[in-house]
Tab-separated table of C-alpha atoms in Angstrom:
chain	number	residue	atom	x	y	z
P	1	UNK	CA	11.199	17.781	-12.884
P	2	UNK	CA	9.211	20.946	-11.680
P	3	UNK	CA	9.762	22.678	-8.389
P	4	UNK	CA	5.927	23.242	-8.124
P	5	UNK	CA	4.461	22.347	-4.970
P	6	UNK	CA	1.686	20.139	-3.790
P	7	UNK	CA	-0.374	19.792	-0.958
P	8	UNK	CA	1.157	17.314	1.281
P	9	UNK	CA	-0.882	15.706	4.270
P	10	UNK	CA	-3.045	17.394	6.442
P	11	UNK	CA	-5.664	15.402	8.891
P	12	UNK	CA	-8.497	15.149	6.889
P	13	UNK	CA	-6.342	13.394	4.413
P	14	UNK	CA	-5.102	10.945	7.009
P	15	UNK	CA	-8.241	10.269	7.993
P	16	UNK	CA	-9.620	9.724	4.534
P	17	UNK	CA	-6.905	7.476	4.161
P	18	UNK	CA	-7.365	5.132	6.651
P	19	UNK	CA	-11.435	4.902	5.871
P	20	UNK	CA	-10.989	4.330	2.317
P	21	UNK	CA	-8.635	1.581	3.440
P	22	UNK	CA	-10.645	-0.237	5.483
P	23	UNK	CA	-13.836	0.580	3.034
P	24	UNK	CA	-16.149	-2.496	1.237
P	25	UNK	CA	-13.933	-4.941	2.093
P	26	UNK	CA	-14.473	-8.655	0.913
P	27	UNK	CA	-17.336	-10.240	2.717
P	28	UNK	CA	-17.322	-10.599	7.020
P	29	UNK	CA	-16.019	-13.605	7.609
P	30	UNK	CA	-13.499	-13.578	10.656
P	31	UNK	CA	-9.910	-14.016	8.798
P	32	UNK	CA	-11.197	-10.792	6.700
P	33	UNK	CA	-12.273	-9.031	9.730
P	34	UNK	CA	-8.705	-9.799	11.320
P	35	UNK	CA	-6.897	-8.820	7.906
P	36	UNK	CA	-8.826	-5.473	7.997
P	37	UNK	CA	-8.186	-4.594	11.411
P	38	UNK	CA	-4.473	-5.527	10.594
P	39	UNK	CA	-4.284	-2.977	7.428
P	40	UNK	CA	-5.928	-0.359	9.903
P	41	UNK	CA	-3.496	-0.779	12.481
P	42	UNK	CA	-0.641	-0.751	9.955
P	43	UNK	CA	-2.374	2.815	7.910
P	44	UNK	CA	-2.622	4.178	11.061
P	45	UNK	CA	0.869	3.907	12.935
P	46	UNK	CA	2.587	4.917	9.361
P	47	UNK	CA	-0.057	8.079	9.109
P	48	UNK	CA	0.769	8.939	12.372
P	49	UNK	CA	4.415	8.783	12.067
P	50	UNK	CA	3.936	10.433	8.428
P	51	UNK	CA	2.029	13.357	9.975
P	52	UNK	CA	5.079	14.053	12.574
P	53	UNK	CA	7.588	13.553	9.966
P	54	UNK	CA	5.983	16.172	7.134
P	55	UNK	CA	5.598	18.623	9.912
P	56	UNK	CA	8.977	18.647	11.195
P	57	UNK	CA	10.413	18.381	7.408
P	58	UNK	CA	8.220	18.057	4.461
P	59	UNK	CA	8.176	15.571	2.293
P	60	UNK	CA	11.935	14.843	1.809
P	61	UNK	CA	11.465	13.590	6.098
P	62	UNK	CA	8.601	11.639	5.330
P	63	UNK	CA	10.586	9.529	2.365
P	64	UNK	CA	12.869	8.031	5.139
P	65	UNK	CA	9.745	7.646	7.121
P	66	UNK	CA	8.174	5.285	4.083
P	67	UNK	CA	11.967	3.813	3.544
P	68	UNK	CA	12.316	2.428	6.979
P	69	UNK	CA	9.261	2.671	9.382
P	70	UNK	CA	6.728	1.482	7.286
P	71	UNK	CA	8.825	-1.982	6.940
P	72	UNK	CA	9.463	-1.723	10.184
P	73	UNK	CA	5.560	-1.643	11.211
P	74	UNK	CA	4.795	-4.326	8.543
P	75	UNK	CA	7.314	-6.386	10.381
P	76	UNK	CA	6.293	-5.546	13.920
P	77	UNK	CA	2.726	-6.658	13.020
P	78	UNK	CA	3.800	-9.939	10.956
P	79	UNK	CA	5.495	-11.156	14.083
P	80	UNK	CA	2.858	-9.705	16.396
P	81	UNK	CA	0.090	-10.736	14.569
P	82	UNK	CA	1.038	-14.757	13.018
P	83	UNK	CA	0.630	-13.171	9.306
P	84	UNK	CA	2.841	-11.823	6.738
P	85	UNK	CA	1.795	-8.329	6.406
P	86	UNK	CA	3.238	-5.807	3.909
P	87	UNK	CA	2.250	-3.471	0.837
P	88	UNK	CA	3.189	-4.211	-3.276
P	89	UNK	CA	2.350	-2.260	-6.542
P	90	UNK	CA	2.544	-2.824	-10.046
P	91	UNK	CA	4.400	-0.098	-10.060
P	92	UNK	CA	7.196	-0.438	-7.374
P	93	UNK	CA	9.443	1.827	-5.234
P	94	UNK	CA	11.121	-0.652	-3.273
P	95	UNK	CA	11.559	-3.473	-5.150
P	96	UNK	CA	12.782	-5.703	-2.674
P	97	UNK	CA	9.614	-5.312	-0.423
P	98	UNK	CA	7.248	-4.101	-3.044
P	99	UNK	CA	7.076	-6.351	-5.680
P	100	UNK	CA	4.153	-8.611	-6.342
P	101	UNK	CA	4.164	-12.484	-6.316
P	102	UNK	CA	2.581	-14.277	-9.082
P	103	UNK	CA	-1.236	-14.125	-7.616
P	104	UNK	CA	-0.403	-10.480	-6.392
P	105	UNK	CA	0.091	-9.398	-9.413
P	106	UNK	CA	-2.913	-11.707	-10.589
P	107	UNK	CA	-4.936	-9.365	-7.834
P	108	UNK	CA	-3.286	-6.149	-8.788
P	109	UNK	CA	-4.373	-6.573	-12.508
P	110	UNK	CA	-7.653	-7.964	-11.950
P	111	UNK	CA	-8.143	-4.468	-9.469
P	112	UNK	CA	-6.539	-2.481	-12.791
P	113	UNK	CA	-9.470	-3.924	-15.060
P	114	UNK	CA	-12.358	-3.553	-12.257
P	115	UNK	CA	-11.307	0.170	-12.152
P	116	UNK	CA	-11.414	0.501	-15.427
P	117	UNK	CA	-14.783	-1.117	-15.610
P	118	UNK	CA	-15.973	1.507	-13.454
P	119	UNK	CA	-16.061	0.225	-9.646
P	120	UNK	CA	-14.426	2.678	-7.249
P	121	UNK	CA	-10.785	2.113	-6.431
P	122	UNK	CA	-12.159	1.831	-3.013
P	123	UNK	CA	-13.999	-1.119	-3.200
P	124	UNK	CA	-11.252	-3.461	-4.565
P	125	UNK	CA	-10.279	-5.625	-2.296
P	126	UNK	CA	-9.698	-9.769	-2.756
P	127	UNK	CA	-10.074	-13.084	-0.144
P	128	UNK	CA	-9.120	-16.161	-0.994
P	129	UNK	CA	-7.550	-19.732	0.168
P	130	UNK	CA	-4.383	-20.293	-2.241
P	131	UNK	CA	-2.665	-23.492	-2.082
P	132	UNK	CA	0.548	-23.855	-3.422
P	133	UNK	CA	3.753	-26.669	-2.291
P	134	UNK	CA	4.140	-24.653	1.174
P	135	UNK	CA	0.505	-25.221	2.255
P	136	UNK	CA	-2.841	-23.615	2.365
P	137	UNK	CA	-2.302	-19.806	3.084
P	138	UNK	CA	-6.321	-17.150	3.468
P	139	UNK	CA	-4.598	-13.999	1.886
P	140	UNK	CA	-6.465	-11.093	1.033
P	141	UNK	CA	-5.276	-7.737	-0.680
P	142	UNK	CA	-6.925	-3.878	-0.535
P	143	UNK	CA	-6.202	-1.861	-2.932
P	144	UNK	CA	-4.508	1.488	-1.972
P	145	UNK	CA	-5.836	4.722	-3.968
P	146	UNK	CA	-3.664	7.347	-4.993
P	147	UNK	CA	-4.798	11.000	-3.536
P	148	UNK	CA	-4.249	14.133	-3.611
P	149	UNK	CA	-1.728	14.310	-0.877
P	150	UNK	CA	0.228	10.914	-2.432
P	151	UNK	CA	0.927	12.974	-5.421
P	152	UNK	CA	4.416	14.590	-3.661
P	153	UNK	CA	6.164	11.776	-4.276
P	154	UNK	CA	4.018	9.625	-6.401
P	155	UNK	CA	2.667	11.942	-8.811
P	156	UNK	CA	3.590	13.550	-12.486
P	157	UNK	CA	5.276	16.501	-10.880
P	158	UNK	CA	7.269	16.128	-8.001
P	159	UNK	CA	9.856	18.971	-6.539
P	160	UNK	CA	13.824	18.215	-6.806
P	161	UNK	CA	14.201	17.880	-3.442
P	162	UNK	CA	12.010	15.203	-3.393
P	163	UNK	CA	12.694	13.934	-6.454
P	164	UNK	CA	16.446	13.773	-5.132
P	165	UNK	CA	15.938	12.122	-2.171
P	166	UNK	CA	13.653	9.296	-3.626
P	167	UNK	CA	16.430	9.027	-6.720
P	168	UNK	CA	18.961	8.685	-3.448
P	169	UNK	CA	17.111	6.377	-1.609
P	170	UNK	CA	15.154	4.347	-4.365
P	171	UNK	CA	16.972	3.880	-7.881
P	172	UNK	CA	15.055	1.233	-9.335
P	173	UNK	CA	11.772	3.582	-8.557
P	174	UNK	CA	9.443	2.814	-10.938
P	175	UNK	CA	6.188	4.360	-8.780
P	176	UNK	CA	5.723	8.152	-10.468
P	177	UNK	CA	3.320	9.322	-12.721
P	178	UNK	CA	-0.111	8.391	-10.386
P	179	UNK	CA	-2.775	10.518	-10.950
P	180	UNK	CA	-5.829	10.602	-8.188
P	181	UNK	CA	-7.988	8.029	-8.631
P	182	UNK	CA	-5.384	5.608	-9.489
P	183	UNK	CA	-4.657	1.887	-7.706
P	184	UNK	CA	-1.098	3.091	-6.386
P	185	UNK	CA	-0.581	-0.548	-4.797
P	186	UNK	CA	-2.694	-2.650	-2.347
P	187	UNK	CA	-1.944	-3.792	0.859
P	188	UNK	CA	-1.220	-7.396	1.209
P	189	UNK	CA	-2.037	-10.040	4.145
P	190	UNK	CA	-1.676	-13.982	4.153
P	191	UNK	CA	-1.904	-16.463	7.089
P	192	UNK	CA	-0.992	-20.639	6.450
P	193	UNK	CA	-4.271	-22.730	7.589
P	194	UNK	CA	-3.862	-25.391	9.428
P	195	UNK	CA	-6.367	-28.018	8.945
């Protein structure tokens, strides 16, 4: 691993981030509205707390931010909100929290091949009813683009440090290697129906 160093986060790529999350989203019916406004109120608070925790110690700070806050959020809103709110990849960090259930992963690949058809990573998002022996659950995905400033800890190259503290905190880590431009995940939302 190479000690080179990347940009990390600055504003404009906060803000970027939370408009190409909440960017051509599935069509405006009211449980997508809610889900959107739910994965901009989750992008936000962990930007936020990101932003605070790269400028008082660089990336390695911002890993423990990622390890524990943004569960913690994802929680907070679940319980706030009545849905089950969190993140998975293909390609997972935290493999208790991150990893796909069978139509997640269904999503996740079907965002892979629409990519690689040519539609912007930006526009992949998914709504739909699923019924399975639990119930009748509206769940709806967005996929999460890798940037520039992901590429610290995400990317080809990261510095030891970093590398380090994510092979401290995450050894199963499976989510290196993203170029810009790449699906790095999606966020994930369901909510039962009751008929």
């Amino acid at each position: 691993m190479h000690a080179t160093a990347r940009p990390i986060l600055t504003a404009a790529g906060l803000s970027l981030l939370t408009s190409l999350t909440l960017a051509h989203a599935s069509a405006d019916d009211p449980m997508t509205e809610e889900a959107k406004g739910l994965i901009q109120e989750f992008a936000g608070q962990l930007q936020s707390e990101l932003k605070a925790a790269i400028g008082t110690g660089g990336p390695v700070q911002a890993i423990s931010v990622c390890k524990d806050r943004a569960p913690a959020i994802a929680a907070e809103l679940s319980e706030s909100s009545g849905w089950k709110v969190g993140r998975v990849s293909l390609k997972t960090r935290n493999t208790t929290l991150g990893t796909p259930d069978a139509w997640e992963t269904q999503v996740l690949e079907s965002f892979e091949t629409r990519l690689a058809d040519g539609q912007p990573v930006d526009t992949l998002s998914r709504a739909e009813v699923v019924e399975s022996d639990q119930g009748r659950d509206f769940r709806f995905m967005k996929a999460i683009p890798t940037q520039e400033l992901c590429l610290a800890c995400h990317g080809k190259t990261i510095a030891e440090p970093v590398a380090q503290a994510l092979d401290e905190h995450y050894p199963n880590d499976r989510a290196r290697g993203f170029e810009v431009g790449d699906i790095r995940g999606a966020f994930t939302l369901s909510k039962p129906l009751t008929d």
